[in-house]
GROMACS .gro file of C-alpha atoms in nm:
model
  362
    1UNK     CA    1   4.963   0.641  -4.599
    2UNK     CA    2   4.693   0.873  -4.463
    3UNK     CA    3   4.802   1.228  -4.310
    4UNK     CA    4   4.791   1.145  -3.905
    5UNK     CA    5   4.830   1.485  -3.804
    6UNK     CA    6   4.523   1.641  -4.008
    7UNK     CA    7   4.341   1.360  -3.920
    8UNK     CA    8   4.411   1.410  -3.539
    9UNK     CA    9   4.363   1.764  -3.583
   10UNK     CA   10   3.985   1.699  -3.726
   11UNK     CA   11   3.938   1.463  -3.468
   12UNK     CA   12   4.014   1.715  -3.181
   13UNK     CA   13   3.890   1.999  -3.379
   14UNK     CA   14   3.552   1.841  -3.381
   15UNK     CA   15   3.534   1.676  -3.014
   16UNK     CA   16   3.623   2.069  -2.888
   17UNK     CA   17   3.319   2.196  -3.096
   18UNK     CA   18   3.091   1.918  -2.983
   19UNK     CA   19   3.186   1.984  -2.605
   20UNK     CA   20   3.215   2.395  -2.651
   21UNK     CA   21   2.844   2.384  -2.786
   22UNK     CA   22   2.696   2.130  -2.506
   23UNK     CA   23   2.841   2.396  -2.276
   24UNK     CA   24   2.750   2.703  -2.493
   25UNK     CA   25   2.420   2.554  -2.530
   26UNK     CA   26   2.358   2.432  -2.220
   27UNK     CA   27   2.422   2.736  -2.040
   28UNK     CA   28   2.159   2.931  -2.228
   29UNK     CA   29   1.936   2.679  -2.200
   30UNK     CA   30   1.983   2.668  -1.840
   31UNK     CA   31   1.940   3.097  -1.851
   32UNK     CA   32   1.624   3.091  -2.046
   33UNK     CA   33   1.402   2.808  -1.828
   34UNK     CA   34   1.508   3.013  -1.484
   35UNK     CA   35   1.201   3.007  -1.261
   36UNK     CA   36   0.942   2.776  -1.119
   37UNK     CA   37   0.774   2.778  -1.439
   38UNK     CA   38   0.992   2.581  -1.620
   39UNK     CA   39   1.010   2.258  -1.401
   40UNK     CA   40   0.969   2.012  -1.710
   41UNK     CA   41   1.297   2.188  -1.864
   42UNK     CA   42   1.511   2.200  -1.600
   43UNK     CA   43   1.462   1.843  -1.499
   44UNK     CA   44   1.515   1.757  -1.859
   45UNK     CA   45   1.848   1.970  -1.925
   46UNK     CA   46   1.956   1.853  -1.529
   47UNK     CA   47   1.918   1.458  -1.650
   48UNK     CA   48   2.051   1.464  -2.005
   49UNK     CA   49   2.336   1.713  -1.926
   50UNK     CA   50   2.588   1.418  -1.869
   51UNK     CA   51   2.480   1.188  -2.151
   52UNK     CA   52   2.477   1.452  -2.339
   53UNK     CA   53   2.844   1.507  -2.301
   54UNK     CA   54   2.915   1.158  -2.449
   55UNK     CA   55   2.628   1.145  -2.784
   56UNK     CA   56   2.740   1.495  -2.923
   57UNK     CA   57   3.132   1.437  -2.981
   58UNK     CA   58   3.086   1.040  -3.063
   59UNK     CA   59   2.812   1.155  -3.298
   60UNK     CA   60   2.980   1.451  -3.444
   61UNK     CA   61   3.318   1.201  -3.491
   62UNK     CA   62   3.121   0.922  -3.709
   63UNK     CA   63   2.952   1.251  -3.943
   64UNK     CA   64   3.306   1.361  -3.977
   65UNK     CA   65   3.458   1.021  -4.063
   66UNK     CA   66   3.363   1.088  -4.487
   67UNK     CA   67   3.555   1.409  -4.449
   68UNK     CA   68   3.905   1.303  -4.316
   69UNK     CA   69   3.993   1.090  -4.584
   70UNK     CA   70   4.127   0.795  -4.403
   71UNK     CA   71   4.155   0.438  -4.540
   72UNK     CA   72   3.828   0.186  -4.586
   73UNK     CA   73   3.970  -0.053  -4.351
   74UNK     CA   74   4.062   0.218  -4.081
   75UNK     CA   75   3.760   0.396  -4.155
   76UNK     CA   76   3.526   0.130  -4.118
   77UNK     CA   77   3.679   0.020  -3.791
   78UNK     CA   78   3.613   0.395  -3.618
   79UNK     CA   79   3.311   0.369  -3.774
   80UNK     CA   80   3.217   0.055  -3.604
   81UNK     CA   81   3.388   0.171  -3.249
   82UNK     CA   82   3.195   0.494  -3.297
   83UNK     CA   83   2.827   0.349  -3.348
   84UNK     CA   84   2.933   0.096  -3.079
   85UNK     CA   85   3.007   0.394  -2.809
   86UNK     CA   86   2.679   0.584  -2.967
   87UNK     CA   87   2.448   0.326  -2.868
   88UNK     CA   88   2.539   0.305  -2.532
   89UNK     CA   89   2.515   0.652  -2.470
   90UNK     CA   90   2.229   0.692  -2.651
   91UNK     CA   91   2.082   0.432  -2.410
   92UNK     CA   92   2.203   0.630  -2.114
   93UNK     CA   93   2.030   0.923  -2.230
   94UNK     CA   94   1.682   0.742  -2.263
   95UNK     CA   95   1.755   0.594  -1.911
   96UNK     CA   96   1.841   0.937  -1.765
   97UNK     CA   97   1.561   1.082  -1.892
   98UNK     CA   98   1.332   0.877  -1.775
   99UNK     CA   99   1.431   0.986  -1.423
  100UNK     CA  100   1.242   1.307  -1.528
  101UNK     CA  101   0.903   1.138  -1.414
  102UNK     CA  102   1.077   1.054  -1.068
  103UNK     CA  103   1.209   1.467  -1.045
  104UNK     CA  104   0.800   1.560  -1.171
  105UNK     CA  105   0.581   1.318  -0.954
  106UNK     CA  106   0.781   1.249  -0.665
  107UNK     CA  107   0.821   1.595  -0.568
  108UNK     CA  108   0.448   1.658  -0.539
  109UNK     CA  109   0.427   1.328  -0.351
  110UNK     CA  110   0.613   1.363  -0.002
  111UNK     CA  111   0.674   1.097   0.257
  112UNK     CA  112   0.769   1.309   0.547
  113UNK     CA  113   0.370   1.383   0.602
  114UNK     CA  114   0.138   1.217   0.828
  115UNK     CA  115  -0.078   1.080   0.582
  116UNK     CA  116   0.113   0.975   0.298
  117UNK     CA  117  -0.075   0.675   0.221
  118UNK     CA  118  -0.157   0.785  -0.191
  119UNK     CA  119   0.234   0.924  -0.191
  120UNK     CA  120   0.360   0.538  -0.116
  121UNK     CA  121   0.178   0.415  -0.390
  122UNK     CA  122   0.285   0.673  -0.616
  123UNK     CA  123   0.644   0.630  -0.544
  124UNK     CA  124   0.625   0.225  -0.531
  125UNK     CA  125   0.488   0.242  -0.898
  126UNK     CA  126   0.785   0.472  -0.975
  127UNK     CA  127   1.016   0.277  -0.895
  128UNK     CA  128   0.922  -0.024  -1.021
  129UNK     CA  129   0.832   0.139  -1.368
  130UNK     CA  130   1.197   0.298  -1.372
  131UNK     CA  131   1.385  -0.001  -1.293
  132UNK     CA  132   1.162  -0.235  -1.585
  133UNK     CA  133   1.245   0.077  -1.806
  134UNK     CA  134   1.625   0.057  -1.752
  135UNK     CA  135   1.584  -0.338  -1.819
  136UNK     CA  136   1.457  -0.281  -2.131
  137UNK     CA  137   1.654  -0.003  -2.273
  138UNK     CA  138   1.974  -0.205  -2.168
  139UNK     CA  139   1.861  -0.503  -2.366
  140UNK     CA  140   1.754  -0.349  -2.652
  141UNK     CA  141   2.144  -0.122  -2.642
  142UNK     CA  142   2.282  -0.520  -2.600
  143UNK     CA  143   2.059  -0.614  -2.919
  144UNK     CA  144   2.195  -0.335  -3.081
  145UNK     CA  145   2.534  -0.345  -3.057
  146UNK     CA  146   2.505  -0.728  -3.124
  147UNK     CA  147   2.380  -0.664  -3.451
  148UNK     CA  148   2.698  -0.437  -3.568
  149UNK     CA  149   2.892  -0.796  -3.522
  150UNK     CA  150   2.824  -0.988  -3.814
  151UNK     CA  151   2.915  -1.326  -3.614
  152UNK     CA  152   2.702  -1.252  -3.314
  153UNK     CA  153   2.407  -1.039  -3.569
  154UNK     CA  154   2.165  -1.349  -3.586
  155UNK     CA  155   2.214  -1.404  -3.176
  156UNK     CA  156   2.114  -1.000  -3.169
  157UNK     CA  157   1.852  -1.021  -3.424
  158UNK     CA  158   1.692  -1.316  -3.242
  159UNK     CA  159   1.742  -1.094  -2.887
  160UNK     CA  160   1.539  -0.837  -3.053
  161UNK     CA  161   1.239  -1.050  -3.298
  162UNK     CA  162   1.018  -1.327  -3.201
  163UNK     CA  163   0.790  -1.229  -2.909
  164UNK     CA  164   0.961  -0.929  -2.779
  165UNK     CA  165   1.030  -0.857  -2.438
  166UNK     CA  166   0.745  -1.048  -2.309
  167UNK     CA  167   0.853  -1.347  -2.514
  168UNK     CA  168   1.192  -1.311  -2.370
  169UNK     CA  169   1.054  -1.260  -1.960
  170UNK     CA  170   0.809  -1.556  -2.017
  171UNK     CA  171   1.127  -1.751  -2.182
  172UNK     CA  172   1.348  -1.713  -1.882
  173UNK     CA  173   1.051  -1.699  -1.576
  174UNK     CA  174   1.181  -2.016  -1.461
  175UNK     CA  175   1.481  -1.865  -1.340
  176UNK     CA  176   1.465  -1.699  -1.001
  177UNK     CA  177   1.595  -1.322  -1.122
  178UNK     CA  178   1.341  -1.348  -1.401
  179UNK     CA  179   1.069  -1.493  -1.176
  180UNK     CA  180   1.173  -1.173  -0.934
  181UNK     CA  181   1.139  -0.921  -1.196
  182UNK     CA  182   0.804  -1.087  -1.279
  183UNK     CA  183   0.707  -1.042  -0.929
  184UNK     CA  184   0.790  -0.727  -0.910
  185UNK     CA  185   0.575  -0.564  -1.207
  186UNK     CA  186   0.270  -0.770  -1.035
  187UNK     CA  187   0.368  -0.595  -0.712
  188UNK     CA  188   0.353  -0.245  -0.890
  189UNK     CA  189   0.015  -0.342  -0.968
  190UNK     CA  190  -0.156  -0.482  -0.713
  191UNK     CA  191   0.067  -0.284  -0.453
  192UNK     CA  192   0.082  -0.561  -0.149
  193UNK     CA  193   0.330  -0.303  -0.016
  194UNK     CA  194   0.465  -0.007  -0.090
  195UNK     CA  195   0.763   0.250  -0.037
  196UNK     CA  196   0.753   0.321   0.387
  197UNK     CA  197   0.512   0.083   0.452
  198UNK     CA  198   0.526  -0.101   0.828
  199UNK     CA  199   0.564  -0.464   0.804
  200UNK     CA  200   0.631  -0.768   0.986
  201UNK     CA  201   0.804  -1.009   0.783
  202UNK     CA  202   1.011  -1.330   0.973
  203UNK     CA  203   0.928  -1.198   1.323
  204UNK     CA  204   1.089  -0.858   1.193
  205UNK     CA  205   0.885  -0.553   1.278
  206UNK     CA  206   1.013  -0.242   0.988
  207UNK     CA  207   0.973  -0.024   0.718
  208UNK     CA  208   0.974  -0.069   0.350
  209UNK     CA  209   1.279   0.134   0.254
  210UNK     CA  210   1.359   0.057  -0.121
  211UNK     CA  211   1.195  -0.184  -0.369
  212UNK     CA  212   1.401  -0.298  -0.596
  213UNK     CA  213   1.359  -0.504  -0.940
  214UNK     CA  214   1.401  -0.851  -0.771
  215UNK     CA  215   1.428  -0.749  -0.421
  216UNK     CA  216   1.300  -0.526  -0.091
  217UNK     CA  217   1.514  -0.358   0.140
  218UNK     CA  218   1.332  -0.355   0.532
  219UNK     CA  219   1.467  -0.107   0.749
  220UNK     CA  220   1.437  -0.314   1.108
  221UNK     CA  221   1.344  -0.133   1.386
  222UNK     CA  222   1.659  -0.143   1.492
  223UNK     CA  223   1.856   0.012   1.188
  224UNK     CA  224   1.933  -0.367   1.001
  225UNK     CA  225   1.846  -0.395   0.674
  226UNK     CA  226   1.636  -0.714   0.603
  227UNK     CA  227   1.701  -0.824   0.224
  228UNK     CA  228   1.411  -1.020   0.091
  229UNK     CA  229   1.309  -1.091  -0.241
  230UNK     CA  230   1.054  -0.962  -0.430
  231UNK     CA  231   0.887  -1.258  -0.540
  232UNK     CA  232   0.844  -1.325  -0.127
  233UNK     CA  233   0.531  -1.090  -0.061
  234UNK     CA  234   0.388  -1.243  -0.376
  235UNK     CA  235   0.398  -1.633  -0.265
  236UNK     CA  236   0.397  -1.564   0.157
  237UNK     CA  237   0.210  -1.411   0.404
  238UNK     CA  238   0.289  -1.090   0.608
  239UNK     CA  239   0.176  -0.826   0.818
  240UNK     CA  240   0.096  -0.529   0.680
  241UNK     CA  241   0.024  -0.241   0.971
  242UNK     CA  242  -0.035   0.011   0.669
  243UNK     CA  243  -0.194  -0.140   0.406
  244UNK     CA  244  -0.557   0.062   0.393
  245UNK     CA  245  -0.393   0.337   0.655
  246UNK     CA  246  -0.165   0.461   0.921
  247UNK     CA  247  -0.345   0.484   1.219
  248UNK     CA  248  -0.309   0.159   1.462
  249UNK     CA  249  -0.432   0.064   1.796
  250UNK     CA  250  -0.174  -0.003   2.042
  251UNK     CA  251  -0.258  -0.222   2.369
  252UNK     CA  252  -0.062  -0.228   2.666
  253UNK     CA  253  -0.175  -0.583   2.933
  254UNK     CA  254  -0.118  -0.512   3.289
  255UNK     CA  255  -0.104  -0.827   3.588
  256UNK     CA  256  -0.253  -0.687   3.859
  257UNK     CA  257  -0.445  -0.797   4.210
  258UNK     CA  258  -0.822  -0.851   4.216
  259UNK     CA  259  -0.881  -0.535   4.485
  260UNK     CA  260  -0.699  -0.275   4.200
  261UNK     CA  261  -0.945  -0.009   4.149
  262UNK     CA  262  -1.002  -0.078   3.778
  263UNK     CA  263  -1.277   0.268   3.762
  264UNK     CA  264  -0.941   0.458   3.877
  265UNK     CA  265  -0.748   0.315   3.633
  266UNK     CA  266  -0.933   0.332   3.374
  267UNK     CA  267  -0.992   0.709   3.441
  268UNK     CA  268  -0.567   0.716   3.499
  269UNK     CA  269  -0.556   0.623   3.177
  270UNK     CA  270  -0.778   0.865   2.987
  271UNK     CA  271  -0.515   1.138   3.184
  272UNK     CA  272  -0.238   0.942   3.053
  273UNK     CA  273  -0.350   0.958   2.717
  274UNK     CA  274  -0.513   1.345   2.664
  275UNK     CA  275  -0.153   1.490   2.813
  276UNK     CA  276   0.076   1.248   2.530
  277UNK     CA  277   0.150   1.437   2.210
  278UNK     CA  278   0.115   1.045   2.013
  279UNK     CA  279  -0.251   1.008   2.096
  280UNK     CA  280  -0.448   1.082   1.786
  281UNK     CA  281  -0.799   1.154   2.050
  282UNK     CA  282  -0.975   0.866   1.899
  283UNK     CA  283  -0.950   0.494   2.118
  284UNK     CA  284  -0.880   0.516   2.527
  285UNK     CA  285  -1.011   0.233   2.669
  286UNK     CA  286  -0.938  -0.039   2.979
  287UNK     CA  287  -1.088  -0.336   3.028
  288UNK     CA  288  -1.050  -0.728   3.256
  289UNK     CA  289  -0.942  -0.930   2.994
  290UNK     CA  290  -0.874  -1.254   3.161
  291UNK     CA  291  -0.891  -1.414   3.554
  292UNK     CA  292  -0.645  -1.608   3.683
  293UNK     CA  293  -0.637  -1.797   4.022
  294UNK     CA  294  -0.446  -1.502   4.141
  295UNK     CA  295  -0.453  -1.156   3.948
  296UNK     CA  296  -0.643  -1.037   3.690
  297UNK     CA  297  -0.547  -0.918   3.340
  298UNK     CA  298  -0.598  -0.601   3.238
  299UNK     CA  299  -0.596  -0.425   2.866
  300UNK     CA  300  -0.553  -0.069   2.786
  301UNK     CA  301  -0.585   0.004   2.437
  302UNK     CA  302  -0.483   0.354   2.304
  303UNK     CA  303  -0.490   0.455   1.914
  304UNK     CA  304  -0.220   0.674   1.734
  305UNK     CA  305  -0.183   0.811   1.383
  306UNK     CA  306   0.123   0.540   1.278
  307UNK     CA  307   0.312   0.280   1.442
  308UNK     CA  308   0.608   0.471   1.595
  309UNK     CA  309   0.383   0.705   1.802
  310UNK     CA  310   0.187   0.372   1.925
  311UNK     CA  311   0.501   0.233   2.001
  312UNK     CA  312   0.591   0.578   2.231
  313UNK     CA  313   0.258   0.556   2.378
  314UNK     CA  314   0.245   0.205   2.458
  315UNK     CA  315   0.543   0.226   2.629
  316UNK     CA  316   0.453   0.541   2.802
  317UNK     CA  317   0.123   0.396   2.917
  318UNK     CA  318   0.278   0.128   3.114
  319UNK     CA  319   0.546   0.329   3.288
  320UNK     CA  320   0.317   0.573   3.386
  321UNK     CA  321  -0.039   0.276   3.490
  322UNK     CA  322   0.280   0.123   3.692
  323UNK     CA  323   0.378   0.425   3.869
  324UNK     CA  324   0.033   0.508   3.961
  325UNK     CA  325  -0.031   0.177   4.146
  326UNK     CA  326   0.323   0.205   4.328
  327UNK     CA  327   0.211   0.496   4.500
  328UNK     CA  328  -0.119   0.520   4.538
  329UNK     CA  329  -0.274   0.164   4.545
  330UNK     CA  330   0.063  -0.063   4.645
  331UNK     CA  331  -0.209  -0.381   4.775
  332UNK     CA  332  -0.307  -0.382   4.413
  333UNK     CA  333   0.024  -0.483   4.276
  334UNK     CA  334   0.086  -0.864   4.180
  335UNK     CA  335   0.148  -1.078   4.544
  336UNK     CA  336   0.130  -1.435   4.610
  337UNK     CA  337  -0.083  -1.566   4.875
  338UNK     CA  338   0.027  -1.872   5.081
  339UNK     CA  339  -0.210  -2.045   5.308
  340UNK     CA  340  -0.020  -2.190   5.574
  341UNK     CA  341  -0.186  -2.454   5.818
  342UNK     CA  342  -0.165  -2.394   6.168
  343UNK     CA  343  -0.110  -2.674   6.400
  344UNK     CA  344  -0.325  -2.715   6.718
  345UNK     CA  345  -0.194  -2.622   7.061
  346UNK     CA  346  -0.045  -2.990   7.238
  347UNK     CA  347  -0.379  -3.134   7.437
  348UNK     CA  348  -0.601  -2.996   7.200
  349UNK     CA  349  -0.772  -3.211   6.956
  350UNK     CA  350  -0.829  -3.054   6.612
  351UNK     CA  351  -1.190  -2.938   6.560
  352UNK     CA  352  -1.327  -3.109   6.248
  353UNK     CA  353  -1.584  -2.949   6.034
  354UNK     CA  354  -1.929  -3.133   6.133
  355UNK     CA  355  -2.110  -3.389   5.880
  356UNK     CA  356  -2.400  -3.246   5.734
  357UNK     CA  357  -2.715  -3.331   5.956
  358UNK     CA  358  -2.512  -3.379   6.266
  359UNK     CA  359  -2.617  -3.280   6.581
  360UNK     CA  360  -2.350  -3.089   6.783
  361UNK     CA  361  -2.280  -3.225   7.113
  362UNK     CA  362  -2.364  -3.048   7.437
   0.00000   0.00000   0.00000
C-alpha cells in the first residue's frame, strides 16, 4: 500500500505552485509589456493565458510522478492520463496562439472604411489560414494521443506517416466536407470573394459575413443569413458587385409621356444628385432608352462609392424625378389615349377619304 495522503498532498502541493506561478508570472509579464510598444507580447500573454492554465499543472504532475513513490501499475496509468490531458492542451495552446496573427494584422486592416478593398482580402486569407491551422493541429493532437494506445498506435501512426496531410485531404476529397475544405484553401488563394464583399447568389442580394472552412455565411439584405457552401463559388457562377472595387452605378428607369421635357429632367437630376450625401460626383446622366407605342423609357444613372449608398440614391432619385413631374409637368405623366369614332349626324352620309387621282365633285 502506497501513502494516499502524501501522495494527495504532492499532488495539490504541486497543482497550487503550477497555478500560483502562471498567476505570479503572468502578472509581471503583463506589468513589464505595458504600452503600445509591446503589441506582439500582449497578444501573446492575452492568447496563451488560458491554455496556459491547463499545460503548467498537467505538466508539472507527470515531472512529479518519479517523486511520489506510487506503484508501477498506478503510476503508469497517471502517467498515461497525464500525457493524454498534455497533448490536448498543448494543442490548444498552438491553436490559441495562432490567433496572434488575427490580433496583429487584422487590427491594421479595418472594414468600417470606405475603401477597404486590400483589408477584405487580408482578412479572407486570415481566416481561412486559421481555420486549416486548427484542422491540422487537431489531427495531429488525435495522432498523438492515438499513439499512447498500444491497440489503436498503428491506426495513429498511419494518421500521422504516409503522405501527410496532403495525402490524407487528397484521400478523403471525395467526400463533400473534404471537397469543402479543399475549396476553401483555393478560395484563399484566388480570392473569388472575400470577407464584406456584395454578392448576389440565388436571386439573394448581401454581404459576405463569415467564411468558414466548408461554408459562407451571406448576410441578406434583409438581416437572413444565407448558408452556402464553400465549394459553391468555386463550381457556380455569381455576382460579384465588389470584386475589383466598391464604387457601382446605380440606374433608376422612369415611364413617362412623349411631351416630358427630358432637357428639364435631365438638368432635375444633376440637382437631385449634387444635394445627396451618397453621390460620389462622378456619373449623372439621363437618357431615352426605349419607345413604346405610348411612353417613352427613360434611364437615369447615378454612381456611388458602394452598394448601400446606390441603393439610397436610387431610391431617392425616383421619389424625387416623380415629384417633379407631379407638379410641374402633370401632361407628362403616363396616360392612355383612346380614339373613339364618332358617328355621323342621321341624314348625313359619312365622308370617305378620296382615291388617289380622283377628281372631287363640284
Amino acid at each position: 500500500m502506497f501513502p494516499i495522503d502524501r501522495t494527495l498532498e504532492i499532488t495539490l502541493a504541486v497543482v497550487v505552485a503550477m497555478v500560483g506561478a502562471h498567476w505570479v508570472g503572468g502578472a509581471l509579464l503583463r506589468r513589464s509589456v505595458r504600452g503600445p510598444g509591446h503589441r506582439v507580447s500582449q497578444a501573446v500573454l492575452r492568447r496563451s493565458s488560458r491554455p496556459l492554465l491547463a499545460v503548467l499543472p498537467f505538466a508539472g504532475l507527470e515531472i512529479s510522478l518519479a517523486g511520489i513513490g506510487l506503484p508501477t501499475a498506478v503510476a503508469s496509468i497517471l502517467l498515461h492520463v497525464f500525457g493524454v490531458t498534455l497533448i490536448l492542451a498543448a494543442a490548444w495552446l498552438v491553436v490559441s496562439l495562432s490567433y496572434v496573427l488575427d490580433d496583429l494584422v487584422l487590427s491594421r486592416y479595418r472594414l468600417d472604411v470606405d475603401d477597404n478593398l486590400h483589408a477584405r482580402q487580408v482578412h479572407t486569407q486570415i481566416q481561412v489560414l486559421r481555420r486549416v491551422t486548427t484542422v491540422v493541429v487537431s489531427v495531429v493532437a488525435v495522432s498523438l494521443v492515438l499513439l499512447t494506445f498500444p491497440t489503436a498506435r498503428s491506426a495513429g501512426a498511419g494518421l500521422l506517416a504516409s503522405a501527410g496531410l496532403v495525402g490524407l485531404l487528397a484521400g478523403v476529397a471525395a467526400r463533400p466536407a473534404a471537397a469543402n475544405v479543399v475549396a476553401g484553401l483555393q478560395l484563399a488563394a484566388s480570392q473569388p470573394i472575400r470577407v464584406d464583399d456584395v454578392v448576389v447568389v440565388e436571386g439573394h442580394w448581401g454581404r459576405i459575413e463569415q467564411i468558414g472552412l466548408t461554408f459562407v455565411v451571406v448576410r441578406v439584405w434583409d438581416l437572413r443569413r444565407l448558408v452556402v457552401p464553400i465549394s459553391y463559388f468555386i463550381e457556380n457562377p455569381f455576382e460579384n458587385w465588389t470584386k475589383s472595387s466598391s464604387e457601382i452605378l446605380g440606374w433608376v428607369h422612369l415611364e413617362v409621356d412623349y411631351t416630358a421635357p427630358v432637357d428639364r429632367l435631365r438638368a432635375r437630376l444633376r440637382e437631385i444628385a449634387q444635394k445627396s450625401p451618397d453621390w460620389d460626383g462622378d456619373v449623372c446622366n439621363l437618357q431615352v432608352t426605349n419607345l413604346g407605342p405610348e411612353t417613352m423609357q427613360l434611364r437615369a444613372l447615378v454612381s456611388s462609392q458602394d452598394s448601400s449608398r446606390s441603393w439610397n440614391l436610387q431610391c431617392e432619385v425616383r421619389e424625387k424625378l416623380v415629384a417633379f413631374l407631379q407638379e410641374q409637368y402633370p401632361e407628362a405623366l403616363p396616360h392612355r389615349r383612346d380614339h373613339v369614332a364618332v358617328s355621323p349626324a342621321r341624314g348625313q352620309v359619312p365622308s370617305r377619304p378620296a382615291r388617289p387621282g380622283a377628281v372631287p365633285v363640284g
